[in-house]
Amino acid sequence: MLGLNNLEIGQKAVIKFFKNEGLEARLIEMGCLPGEEVVLSRTAPLGCPYAIQVAGSELSLRREEAASVMVELVA
Amino acid sequence: MSSPLHIKVALIGNPNAGKSTLFNALTGLNQKTGNYTGVTVDRYEGSMSFEANNTLIKCNIIDLPGVYSLFPKSQDEEIACKTLLHPDEAIDVVVIVADSTNLRRNMLLVSQVLDLKMKAVVALSMSDEAAAQKINIDVKGFSESLGVPVVPVDSRHHTGMHALQQAIASATVTKAVFHDLGDANIRQFADYRAFVKAALTKPNAKAENRDKLYRHQVINYVLNKHLQLPAELSRKQITATIDSVTTHRIWGYVVLLAVLFFVFQFIFMVSEAPMNFIESAFLSLGETIQASLPKGPLSELVVNGILPGISGVLMFIPQIAFLFLFIGFLEDSGYMARASFIMDRMLRPFGLNGRSVIPLISGTACAVPSIMATRSISNVRERMITIFILPLISCSARLPVYTLLLSVMYPPQHVFGFFNARGIALFVLYLLGFVVSLATAWVLKKTVKAKENSFFVMELPVYRWPQGRSIGIMVVNKVKVFVKEAGVIILAISIVLWFLSTHGASEKYEALVMQEQTLTAQVAPDSLIQQVVAQQLEHSYIGTLGHVIEPAIRPLGFDWKIGVALLTSFAAREVFVGTMSTIYRSGDTESEEGIRQTIVSEKDEYGRPRYTAAVCWSLLLFYAFALQCMSTVAVVKRETKSWKWVIAQFVFMGALAYFSAFIAFGVLS
């Protein structure tokens, strides 16, 4: 289990749980929920924010926000 | 046909779901922009009428701010939910707009609103794109599962509008239930509506998340029956290709810089022609009126008070229209989210947002449209900070003041090494504006408490061709709001300023007016008349005020004459040049050289040059920092909906101007 921010670009993972309750509420509304597959598509030029693909859309998160999303790598 | 039926319709949907485009397609220009009480969110209402079942139906439509669920996370979302549920709003039918190309995510909101047991219709937006991407929705079966009419619409080509109207007329309350009937948190309330209402005043994150997760299961079940997706979405690939350029660590900034340059050029250069046209049209209108009205206070008020005031308001329209045309294009195409994505890391340390970048750049042309453009910053604190610092950026109205004062100080051939002294000084002034505004933002970030969580979770929508008509309607609305709400304040202040500079309390003033009339009648030399006019200004209310503030501005190296120019500049900073010309009787208001000569040769009471480098730099810094612009004041009031911010900004910038001028004068003299 690792934070979403630790993924390599292009790596695929499954969302396990969220460490930040407020952020969890927002992400679930945007289709980003436990069990969903997520891909880190790219980071902004200065290393932050992160762009992820999840549930058919692309979202952008700041580093500390990404770090609060716990994922497990897809083997 | 029976008498018309009046109904009230609310549009609700996720951000980027095509809700406003649908609203524009339904209502066209039959819209009005208003305010929700107590917040800075704009309220968009419009109307349409159509015929259904042999009855004329007149709809009043309200376009609610975009929301992801009925559990709000921001002020905009809270307003949307409260308005939908408020009994005073008396919403008859709710149209839930869901993006056909991203139905799964949009269904959360759809299912929640259906559970409110209101008459509802689901509008599947962007049906043309869904078809092109081979996304297949079984509309009939979907409608049966949801228990309300479902209508595919395509606002771009105006298809599905008639069907949507008919569906609104026959909207029903669904019999289906989408929430967990066994959920204890919901069961303690009479119904789901009561649960949502309670959550609005007292959020319960655990219960809300459980509700949302349960819904996702129901949604999956429903969509598995009615939605067929292609293996690979072609649209997403195009977007990924464009993104590999627009978010590239080098090309991304090259593209952004090109976009900003283009926007800047338009606001700065292309707006100039229509602005000049408005100015000259009003001047000739004034002359016509002056010729046809009998000479007297009424003609004076109309020609010199009201008309310049109106023209001053209308002058902003080209800049506002161009800026919002670009913003509409950038937002609707999806590029704005990318610009925000690559700029966020750089602006965040200052408490700003990736979306602050457009207002900051357009601020070098004019603060007024730029402050209006901060609307797209959804975080309230970041938006307020952006508004607060924008007037510190050197705008185009300061340029004539800078140019005049720099030309007084440095002769054209004056150089430092290879560089022209004026050029260097001008650059320093612009740089100073940026540095001080960012420093102020940083201080504000440290001191102003956040009321809401600042999450940067933002969608990067797929790229789309913007719809011209919809952007056009938005531009018209922005201009209307400016003229209606900020225009009134600008007009009122400009009439007051006109009155103060053309009326005086003393008998001396009256005598001077008489003298001018006699001299004009005698066709006396211009220089003589100008001398009298300059004396009139001295004895007018504003001249008197200039004398009153003289002790306060003396430490800055200013006398009462400069005091008068500071006061009149509140109309617009460039007025400084005209006032200087009147007060120094240069008469030659057309040529800047004339004014320059007069100012350079001006002597103080000891016979030394009045405008030393110390005085000039003191004035330059004062103009760089002081909020001497009634239009900015008016538009900040309109955008923040409070005088509190306006006063804080005015006082802060005034203090900053005063102390930097004080220091500059002290150090240089």
XYZ file of C-alpha atoms in Angstrom:
744
model
C 0.000 0.000 0.000
C 1.342 3.428 -0.897
C 0.238 7.017 -1.438
C -0.933 7.985 -4.909
C 1.958 10.449 -5.090
C 4.452 7.568 -5.034
C 3.236 6.084 -8.318
C 5.420 6.303 -11.392
C 3.927 8.080 -14.366
C 1.777 5.642 -16.303
C 1.543 3.197 -13.388
C -1.816 1.644 -12.607
C -3.210 1.081 -9.116
C -6.451 0.442 -7.240
C -7.771 2.900 -4.669
C -7.946 1.456 -1.167
C -8.899 4.241 1.219
C -8.487 7.961 1.954
C -6.626 9.516 4.858
C -8.383 12.892 4.617
C -12.120 12.842 5.273
C -12.888 16.162 3.587
C -11.008 15.190 0.475
C -12.606 11.752 0.504
C -16.062 13.308 0.253
C -15.044 15.377 -2.773
C -13.208 12.568 -4.549
C -16.063 10.094 -4.137
C -18.367 12.619 -5.797
C -15.974 12.827 -8.708
C -16.084 9.074 -9.206
C -12.813 8.411 -7.439
C -13.813 5.724 -4.935
C -12.288 2.674 -3.280
C -12.017 -0.209 -5.713
C -11.645 2.057 -8.755
C -8.611 1.751 -10.940
C -6.419 4.846 -11.140
C -3.532 5.788 -13.430
C -1.067 8.583 -12.736
C -1.063 10.226 -16.154
C 1.421 13.051 -15.514
C 2.650 15.666 -13.117
C 2.865 19.403 -13.770
C 6.325 20.681 -14.794
C 7.346 21.593 -11.247
C 6.402 18.149 -9.936
C 3.034 19.240 -8.597
C 0.043 19.053 -9.070
C -0.636 15.493 -10.249
C -3.021 14.473 -13.011
C -4.793 11.153 -12.541
C -7.211 9.194 -14.665
C -10.050 7.634 -12.778
C -13.610 6.587 -13.607
C -13.538 8.018 -17.110
C -12.287 11.477 -16.201
C -8.999 13.180 -15.517
C -8.482 14.989 -12.226
C -5.739 17.206 -10.913
C -4.596 17.009 -7.260
C -1.873 18.724 -5.263
C 0.936 16.609 -3.788
C -0.377 16.499 -0.207
C -3.830 15.622 -1.509
C -2.455 12.811 -3.642
C -0.475 11.559 -0.645
C -3.703 11.069 1.307
C -5.101 8.668 -1.313
C -3.863 5.170 -0.481
C -3.564 2.785 -3.407
C -2.314 -0.711 -4.138
C -0.371 -1.466 -7.297
C -2.018 -3.627 -9.917
C 0.291 -6.572 -10.519
C -56.239 27.424 -26.360
C -56.440 27.804 -22.591
C -54.719 30.571 -20.631
C -50.925 30.359 -20.330
C -49.401 28.234 -17.630
C -46.500 29.694 -15.632
C -43.917 27.295 -14.285
C -40.530 27.663 -12.645
C -37.733 25.390 -13.811
C -34.300 24.877 -12.218
C -31.280 23.566 -14.117
C -28.833 21.569 -12.031
C -25.790 19.558 -13.077
C -22.105 18.821 -12.558
C -19.528 21.468 -13.500
C -18.531 21.035 -17.170
C -21.727 19.057 -17.886
C -22.902 21.599 -20.457
C -25.526 23.135 -18.183
C -24.895 26.786 -19.003
C -24.692 26.055 -22.717
C -28.093 24.390 -22.467
C -29.400 27.359 -20.469
C -28.156 29.739 -23.166
C -29.642 27.586 -25.914
C -33.055 27.555 -24.188
C -33.288 31.209 -23.197
C -31.028 33.057 -25.657
C -30.743 36.669 -24.565
C -33.888 36.501 -22.425
C -31.725 36.464 -19.334
C -31.037 38.578 -16.349
C -28.119 38.374 -13.957
C -28.855 39.040 -10.325
C -27.474 38.270 -6.905
C -28.125 35.699 -4.257
C -28.476 37.558 -0.979
C -25.376 37.752 1.156
C -22.902 35.959 -1.120
C -20.790 36.806 -4.148
C -22.397 34.204 -6.400
C -24.210 35.467 -9.493
C -27.762 34.342 -10.078
C -28.717 33.618 -13.688
C -32.374 33.566 -14.625
C -34.010 33.443 -17.989
C -37.300 32.727 -19.652
C -38.750 30.726 -22.519
C -42.246 29.911 -23.716
C -43.512 27.025 -25.770
C -46.691 25.147 -26.463
C -47.536 21.737 -25.075
C -50.867 19.910 -25.001
C -52.559 22.959 -26.509
C -51.441 25.164 -23.660
C -48.965 28.014 -23.789
C -46.325 27.374 -21.171
C -44.211 30.231 -19.875
C -41.102 29.064 -18.073
C -38.945 31.010 -15.726
C -35.614 29.140 -15.703
C -32.919 29.425 -13.080
C -29.425 28.166 -13.889
C -27.968 26.899 -10.607
C -24.182 26.823 -10.018
C -22.527 23.491 -10.900
C -22.468 20.841 -8.158
C -21.084 17.316 -7.850
C -23.585 16.235 -5.202
C -26.238 17.623 -2.888
C -23.662 17.763 -0.082
C -21.974 21.107 -0.832
C -18.222 21.689 -0.446
C -18.068 25.309 -1.571
C -20.137 28.467 -1.427
C -21.347 28.023 -5.022
C -22.492 24.498 -4.308
C -24.204 25.502 -1.110
C -26.199 28.154 -2.947
C -27.239 25.656 -5.618
C -28.523 23.155 -3.034
C -30.253 25.730 -0.857
C -31.977 27.346 -3.818
C -33.233 24.017 -5.111
C -34.726 23.134 -1.726
C -35.948 26.536 -0.577
C -39.752 26.717 -0.333
C -39.772 30.403 -1.439
C -38.165 29.474 -4.735
C -41.154 27.215 -5.489
C -39.374 25.175 -8.163
C -41.959 23.257 -10.182
C -39.677 21.175 -12.368
C -35.984 20.383 -12.047
C -33.988 19.595 -15.180
C -30.938 17.501 -14.251
C -28.224 17.961 -16.842
C -25.971 14.920 -17.225
C -23.001 14.675 -19.590
C -23.647 11.723 -21.951
C -19.926 11.264 -22.447
C -19.326 10.863 -18.711
C -22.626 9.475 -17.509
C -21.337 7.284 -14.705
C -19.970 10.176 -12.692
C -22.922 12.451 -13.414
C -25.370 9.826 -12.159
C -24.571 10.468 -8.494
C -26.218 13.863 -8.643
C -29.017 12.579 -10.886
C -29.948 9.864 -8.386
C -29.803 12.264 -5.446
C -32.048 14.846 -7.069
C -34.529 12.155 -8.119
C -34.743 11.078 -4.473
C -35.892 14.591 -3.551
C -39.229 13.610 -5.114
C -39.568 16.682 -7.261
C -40.959 16.701 -10.779
C -37.849 16.017 -12.827
C -36.431 15.552 -16.315
C -32.971 14.225 -17.147
C -31.286 16.034 -20.056
C -28.425 14.008 -21.555
C -26.118 16.739 -22.825
C -23.533 16.496 -25.604
C -25.441 13.689 -27.263
C -23.661 14.460 -30.558
C -20.276 13.774 -28.984
C -21.530 10.612 -27.319
C -22.777 9.355 -30.679
C -19.472 10.193 -32.358
C -17.610 8.278 -29.661
C -19.933 5.281 -30.079
C -21.303 5.647 -26.559
C -24.651 3.949 -26.674
C -27.432 4.867 -24.228
C -30.750 3.020 -24.320
C -32.784 6.145 -23.619
C -36.174 4.464 -23.365
C -35.042 1.766 -20.939
C -33.003 4.326 -18.969
C -36.069 6.534 -18.646
C -38.121 3.584 -17.390
C -35.486 2.693 -14.801
C -35.227 6.267 -13.549
C -38.979 6.827 -13.621
C -38.725 10.284 -15.260
C -38.432 11.498 -18.876
C -34.891 11.296 -20.291
C -34.063 13.518 -23.281
C -30.801 13.533 -25.258
C -29.900 17.125 -26.138
C -27.197 18.801 -28.168
C -27.084 22.493 -27.322
C -24.506 23.188 -30.003
C -26.799 22.166 -32.856
C -29.998 23.000 -30.995
C -31.312 19.459 -31.242
C -33.559 17.986 -28.588
C -34.787 21.386 -27.407
C -38.382 20.768 -28.480
C -38.373 17.296 -26.922
C -36.941 18.752 -23.720
C -39.702 21.373 -23.568
C -42.375 18.725 -24.016
C -40.730 16.621 -21.307
C -40.721 19.616 -18.946
C -44.445 20.004 -19.530
C -45.064 16.331 -18.730
C -42.429 15.917 -15.995
C -43.277 13.475 -13.246
C -42.070 12.516 -9.790
C -40.250 9.191 -9.930
C -41.549 6.177 -8.029
C -38.075 4.669 -7.917
C -35.856 4.994 -4.857
C -32.064 5.193 -5.139
C -30.953 5.569 -1.546
C -30.466 2.769 0.952
C -33.856 2.172 2.582
C -32.094 0.373 5.402
C -29.657 3.195 6.192
C -30.258 4.214 9.808
C -28.876 7.710 9.229
C -31.447 8.425 6.560
C -34.244 6.559 8.293
C -34.214 8.906 11.246
C -35.584 11.548 8.878
C -39.035 11.658 7.302
C -37.557 11.280 3.815
C -34.350 11.786 1.795
C -35.163 15.452 1.295
C -35.209 16.007 5.053
C -31.875 14.170 5.326
C -30.278 16.452 2.705
C -31.720 19.563 4.358
C -30.330 18.537 7.719
C -26.915 17.842 6.158
C -26.913 21.398 4.747
C -26.892 22.894 8.221
C -25.033 20.080 10.001
C -22.815 18.026 7.669
C -22.343 14.399 8.606
C -19.403 13.181 6.536
C -19.751 9.507 7.470
C -23.440 9.302 6.623
C -22.947 11.289 3.429
C -20.121 9.075 2.215
C -22.116 5.941 2.976
C -25.012 7.343 0.962
C -22.726 8.143 -1.976
C -21.049 4.727 -1.949
C -24.404 2.963 -1.844
C -25.573 5.032 -4.787
C -22.574 4.023 -6.848
C -23.699 0.389 -6.541
C -27.227 1.241 -7.656
C -25.847 3.362 -10.500
C -23.605 0.542 -11.694
C -26.606 -1.763 -11.729
C -28.717 0.702 -13.750
C -25.948 1.660 -16.172
C -24.955 -1.944 -16.842
C -28.408 -2.375 -18.323
C -28.596 0.812 -20.380
C -25.121 2.067 -21.172
C -22.656 0.588 -23.651
C -19.184 2.097 -23.855
C -16.669 1.465 -26.635
C -13.468 -0.320 -25.679
C -11.365 2.802 -26.188
C -12.581 6.417 -26.167
C -11.206 8.237 -29.226
C -11.881 11.660 -27.743
C -9.642 11.014 -24.752
C -6.728 10.145 -27.016
C -6.955 13.471 -28.819
C -7.046 15.232 -25.458
C -4.003 13.283 -24.237
C -2.102 14.270 -27.378
C -2.895 17.970 -26.934
C -2.020 17.720 -23.241
C 1.413 16.328 -24.014
C 2.101 19.789 -25.480
C 0.039 22.099 -23.235
C 1.372 20.592 -19.991
C 4.904 19.967 -21.266
C 7.616 21.451 -19.070
C 8.826 23.721 -21.867
C 6.130 23.796 -24.548
C 3.420 24.174 -21.939
C 4.828 27.543 -20.891
C 5.530 28.568 -24.472
C 1.866 27.961 -25.326
C 0.694 29.764 -22.180
C 2.960 32.711 -22.891
C 1.661 32.917 -26.457
C -1.937 32.812 -25.221
C -1.291 35.502 -22.609
C 0.519 37.652 -25.144
C -2.416 37.376 -27.522
C -4.968 38.227 -24.817
C -2.828 41.142 -23.645
C -2.465 42.509 -27.188
C -6.198 42.409 -27.711
C -7.113 44.162 -24.500
C -4.365 46.707 -24.873
C -4.301 47.424 -28.606
C -7.475 46.245 -30.268
C -9.683 47.809 -27.586
C -8.136 51.165 -28.336
C -10.064 51.872 -31.548
C -13.561 51.314 -30.089
C -12.529 53.195 -26.939
C -11.408 56.188 -28.968
C -14.619 55.962 -30.953
C -16.730 56.081 -27.785
C -14.729 59.026 -26.502
C -15.002 61.084 -29.664
C -18.661 60.176 -30.184
C -19.451 61.519 -26.732
C -17.388 64.658 -27.298
C -19.312 65.499 -30.446
C -22.591 64.586 -28.773
C -21.636 67.015 -26.008
C -20.952 69.756 -28.546
C -24.293 69.172 -30.226
C -26.134 69.348 -26.918
C -24.197 72.416 -25.853
C -25.215 74.138 -29.067
C -28.885 73.252 -28.743
C -29.430 73.785 -25.012
C -29.586 77.288 -23.551
C -26.376 78.183 -21.724
C -26.714 77.614 -18.002
C -26.290 75.157 -15.142
C -28.409 72.473 -16.864
C -26.346 72.446 -20.037
C -23.156 72.505 -17.926
C -24.351 69.519 -15.873
C -25.310 67.501 -18.937
C -22.321 68.346 -21.118
C -19.508 68.394 -18.564
C -20.905 66.273 -15.738
C -23.199 63.529 -16.995
C -21.936 62.864 -20.535
C -18.260 62.384 -19.586
C -19.465 60.148 -16.741
C -21.450 57.930 -19.114
C -18.640 57.893 -21.626
C -16.258 56.930 -18.797
C -18.457 53.913 -18.039
C -18.890 52.863 -21.670
C -15.150 53.187 -22.319
C -14.595 49.995 -20.343
C -16.905 47.919 -22.505
C -14.391 47.020 -25.250
C -11.851 45.780 -22.712
C -14.429 43.824 -20.739
C -15.900 42.298 -23.881
C -12.521 41.239 -25.299
C -11.276 39.812 -22.027
C -14.409 37.735 -21.483
C -14.438 36.614 -25.078
C -11.007 35.107 -24.474
C -11.878 33.750 -21.071
C -15.005 32.123 -22.492
C -12.934 30.554 -25.232
C -10.226 29.377 -22.841
C -12.689 28.000 -20.278
C -15.032 26.279 -22.700
C -12.252 24.738 -24.752
C -10.781 23.202 -21.590
C -7.453 25.043 -21.884
C -7.969 27.157 -18.739
C -7.761 24.044 -16.556
C -4.372 23.226 -18.125
C -3.049 26.760 -17.665
C -4.131 26.479 -14.066
C -2.467 23.043 -13.810
C 0.967 24.265 -14.895
C 0.814 27.573 -12.982
C -0.556 26.356 -9.654
C 2.798 25.442 -8.112
C 4.233 28.881 -8.890
C 1.309 30.928 -7.626
C 0.364 28.835 -4.595
C 3.161 30.178 -2.320
C 1.476 33.589 -2.657
C -1.979 32.371 -1.703
C -3.061 32.624 -5.324
C -4.531 30.019 -7.602
C -3.530 28.740 -11.032
C -6.586 30.592 -12.297
C -5.221 33.914 -11.031
C -2.814 34.055 -13.961
C -5.211 35.541 -16.531
C -6.424 38.363 -14.224
C -2.828 39.142 -13.207
C -1.710 39.539 -16.811
C -4.781 41.443 -17.989
C -4.315 43.654 -14.929
C -1.413 45.335 -16.707
C -3.989 46.647 -19.176
C -6.781 47.461 -16.736
C -7.828 46.300 -13.274
C -11.555 46.648 -13.982
C -12.136 43.726 -16.378
C -9.468 41.723 -14.555
C -11.287 41.959 -11.251
C -14.450 40.810 -12.996
C -12.458 37.885 -14.414
C -11.616 36.514 -10.961
C -15.041 34.837 -10.971
C -13.504 31.631 -12.260
C -11.437 31.240 -9.079
C -13.754 29.014 -7.071
C -11.898 29.219 -3.776
C -13.280 32.297 -1.994
C -10.060 33.178 -0.156
C -7.842 32.871 -3.225
C -10.317 34.936 -5.190
C -10.418 37.710 -2.574
C -6.619 37.838 -2.402
C -6.433 38.116 -6.189
C -8.968 40.964 -6.212
C -7.159 42.728 -3.400
C -3.749 42.799 -5.092
C -4.865 43.408 -8.698
C -4.987 47.241 -8.533
C -1.328 47.268 -7.419
C -0.267 46.053 -10.833
C 0.614 48.997 -13.042
C -2.264 49.451 -15.477
C -2.382 51.397 -18.734
C -3.980 54.445 -17.083
C -0.776 54.987 -15.105
C 1.289 55.115 -18.262
C 0.542 58.765 -19.197
C 1.395 59.820 -15.634
C 4.645 57.830 -15.648
C 5.602 59.127 -19.078
C 5.006 62.746 -18.171
C 6.922 62.622 -14.898
C 9.798 60.613 -16.351
C 10.134 63.068 -19.214
C 10.329 65.887 -16.674
C 13.172 64.116 -14.859
C 15.182 62.605 -17.653
C 15.878 64.281 -20.993
C 15.365 61.896 -23.942
C 19.112 61.429 -24.493
C 19.730 60.589 -20.851
C 21.277 57.132 -20.700
C 22.746 54.684 -18.224
C 25.275 52.740 -20.243
C 23.363 51.400 -23.211
C 19.962 51.958 -21.761
C 17.600 54.854 -21.923
C 16.960 56.202 -18.424
C 13.221 56.581 -18.980
C 12.976 53.013 -20.203
C 14.770 51.693 -17.147
C 12.662 53.736 -14.750
C 9.439 52.604 -16.460
C 10.550 48.989 -16.193
C 11.349 49.459 -12.511
C 7.870 50.878 -11.906
C 6.128 47.952 -13.619
C 8.334 45.443 -11.825
C 7.617 47.172 -8.531
C 3.895 46.743 -9.152
C 4.286 42.990 -9.607
C 6.666 42.489 -6.703
C 4.558 44.494 -4.269
C 1.339 42.791 -5.343
C 2.838 39.316 -4.845
C 4.325 40.346 -1.498
C 0.914 41.650 -0.422
C -0.686 38.389 -1.500
C 1.839 36.470 0.556
C 1.103 38.567 3.649
C -2.640 38.127 3.133
C -2.200 34.382 2.789
C -0.473 34.344 6.179
C -3.098 36.502 7.876
C -6.518 35.875 6.306
C -8.126 32.755 7.734
C -9.654 30.272 5.321
C -13.349 29.569 5.792
C -13.408 26.547 3.527
C -10.941 23.789 2.752
C -8.712 24.678 -0.136
C -8.702 21.502 -2.179
C -7.250 21.830 -5.603
C -9.094 18.789 -6.897
C -10.037 19.986 -10.328
C -11.285 18.281 -13.424
C -9.169 18.381 -16.556
C -12.058 18.191 -19.018
C -11.607 16.855 -22.546
C -10.894 19.550 -25.139
C -13.952 20.768 -27.008
C -14.673 23.405 -29.597
C -16.239 26.286 -27.668
C -19.682 27.335 -28.736
C -19.579 30.911 -30.042
C -23.199 31.746 -29.322
C -22.958 30.705 -25.706
C -19.789 32.740 -25.199
C -21.461 35.699 -26.904
C -24.366 35.579 -24.463
C -21.935 35.392 -21.534
C -20.038 38.442 -22.820
C -23.286 40.415 -23.166
C -24.263 39.452 -19.603
C -20.894 40.572 -18.212
C -21.135 43.924 -19.967
C -24.725 44.395 -18.774
C -23.787 43.656 -15.163
C -20.872 46.086 -15.320
C -22.931 48.923 -16.769
C -25.853 48.326 -14.415
C -24.035 47.763 -11.149
C -20.594 49.375 -11.358
C -21.668 52.002 -13.906
C -24.049 53.687 -11.484
C -21.313 54.192 -8.894
C -18.857 55.474 -11.508
C -21.407 57.927 -12.895
C -22.314 59.223 -9.438
C -18.684 59.782 -8.416
C -17.798 61.477 -11.681
C -20.695 63.917 -11.295
C -19.565 64.713 -7.751
C -15.989 65.277 -8.943
C -17.213 67.494 -11.759
C -19.316 69.536 -9.336
C -16.443 69.983 -6.879
C -14.036 71.192 -9.542
C -16.470 73.588 -11.243
C -18.159 75.135 -8.235
C -16.808 77.139 -5.353
C -18.086 78.492 -2.074
C -16.315 81.829 -2.026
C -17.315 85.118 -3.657
C -13.902 85.089 -5.264
C -14.962 82.049 -7.284
C -18.096 83.805 -8.549
C -16.051 86.843 -9.486
C -13.616 84.690 -11.449
C -16.454 83.089 -13.391
C -17.779 86.548 -14.274
C -14.306 87.633 -15.314
C -13.890 84.650 -17.610
C -17.225 85.402 -19.283
C -16.269 89.032 -19.839
C -12.866 88.071 -21.237
C -14.405 85.501 -23.563
C -16.907 88.083 -24.782
C -14.072 90.512 -25.457
C -12.162 87.827 -27.361
C -9.204 88.341 -25.021
C -5.937 86.425 -25.621
C -6.092 82.743 -24.682
C -3.289 83.022 -22.155
C -5.311 85.568 -20.176
C -8.416 83.361 -20.149
C -6.353 80.334 -19.100
C -4.948 82.280 -16.201
C -8.484 82.961 -14.982
C -9.496 79.343 -15.500
C -6.522 78.188 -13.436
C -7.523 80.608 -10.672
C -11.079 79.244 -10.844
C -9.757 75.749 -10.198
C -7.786 77.075 -7.232
C -10.907 78.619 -5.686
C -13.263 75.752 -6.497
C -14.259 73.248 -3.803
C -11.621 70.838 -5.017
C -8.981 73.601 -5.050
C -9.955 74.458 -1.487
C -9.628 70.780 -0.606
C -6.184 70.757 -2.208
C -5.167 73.534 0.186
C -6.705 71.661 3.118
C -4.692 68.508 2.467
C -1.480 70.397 1.742
C -0.035 69.999 5.280
C -0.606 66.252 5.044
C 1.160 65.854 1.703
C 3.953 68.348 2.299
C 6.216 65.620 3.766
C 5.949 63.895 0.372
C 7.167 67.032 -1.380
C 3.724 67.896 -2.751
C 2.013 71.291 -2.716
C -1.692 72.118 -3.032
C -1.499 72.037 -6.836
C -0.356 68.434 -6.804
C -2.982 67.868 -4.109
C -5.678 68.986 -6.556
C -4.278 66.665 -9.224
C -4.312 63.772 -6.750
C -7.963 64.473 -5.974
C -9.121 64.801 -9.572
C -7.169 61.671 -10.499
C -9.711 59.648 -8.587
C -11.856 59.869 -11.743
C -9.062 58.017 -13.568
C -5.317 58.281 -13.095
C -4.650 59.764 -16.518
C -6.721 62.847 -15.514
C -3.546 63.888 -13.679
C -2.055 65.126 -16.951
C -5.083 67.268 -17.818
C -5.304 68.758 -14.329
C -1.609 69.630 -14.306
C -2.110 71.359 -17.619
C -5.079 73.399 -16.366
C -3.491 74.317 -13.070
C -0.228 75.408 -14.687
C -2.149 77.339 -17.347
C -0.170 75.530 -19.990
C -3.267 75.719 -22.172
C -1.478 73.525 -24.641
C -3.327 70.430 -23.447
C -2.929 68.749 -26.805
C 0.820 68.400 -26.756
C 2.563 66.653 -23.929
C 5.664 68.693 -24.681
C 3.767 71.868 -23.722
C 2.877 70.494 -20.314
C 6.381 69.128 -19.840
C 7.940 72.519 -20.559
C 5.644 74.259 -18.083
C 6.309 71.736 -15.358
C 10.078 71.735 -15.883
C 10.225 75.543 -15.638
C 7.991 75.701 -12.536
C 9.826 77.227 -9.549
C 9.161 76.933 -5.822
C 9.011 79.931 -3.419
C 12.847 80.104 -3.265
C 13.203 80.112 -7.019
C 14.516 76.545 -7.249
C 13.024 74.045 -9.701
C 9.734 72.753 -8.258
C 9.876 69.307 -9.859
C 13.082 67.803 -8.599
C 13.898 64.130 -8.954
C 12.794 63.664 -5.336
C 9.337 65.131 -6.010
C 8.949 63.222 -9.262
C 9.874 59.856 -7.736
C 7.665 60.552 -4.768
C 4.764 61.215 -7.159
C 5.589 58.203 -9.315
C 5.498 55.877 -6.327
C 2.311 57.474 -5.098
C 0.658 56.801 -8.439
C 2.089 53.288 -8.566
C 0.435 52.295 -5.299
C -2.573 54.504 -4.482
C -6.052 53.271 -5.382
C -6.868 56.381 -7.380
C -9.527 54.884 -9.588
C -13.238 55.131 -8.898
C -13.975 52.460 -11.506
C -11.843 49.938 -9.656
C -13.590 50.891 -6.428
C -16.981 50.405 -8.078
C -16.109 47.045 -9.568
C -14.526 45.704 -6.363
C -17.723 46.654 -4.542
C -19.763 44.824 -7.161
C -17.557 41.699 -7.112
C -17.088 41.376 -3.356
C -20.599 42.603 -2.514
C -19.207 44.532 0.425
C -17.808 47.969 1.145
C -15.576 46.386 3.783
C -13.129 45.033 1.182
C -13.242 48.266 -0.775
C -12.372 50.360 2.252
C -9.637 47.974 3.400
C -8.106 48.048 -0.069
C -8.352 51.827 -0.373
C -6.792 52.445 3.032
C -4.056 49.829 2.561
C -3.019 51.097 -0.876
C -3.241 54.711 0.318
C -0.940 53.991 3.259
C 1.470 52.079 1.043
C 1.543 54.987 -1.430
C 2.015 57.562 1.299
C 4.901 55.830 3.022
C 6.776 54.864 -0.129
C 6.424 58.429 -1.433
C 7.563 59.741 1.955
C 10.638 57.539 1.929
C 11.492 58.299 -1.702
C 11.247 62.043 -1.070
C 13.280 61.822 2.131
C 16.043 59.748 0.582
C 16.364 61.681 -2.670
C 16.184 65.266 -1.385
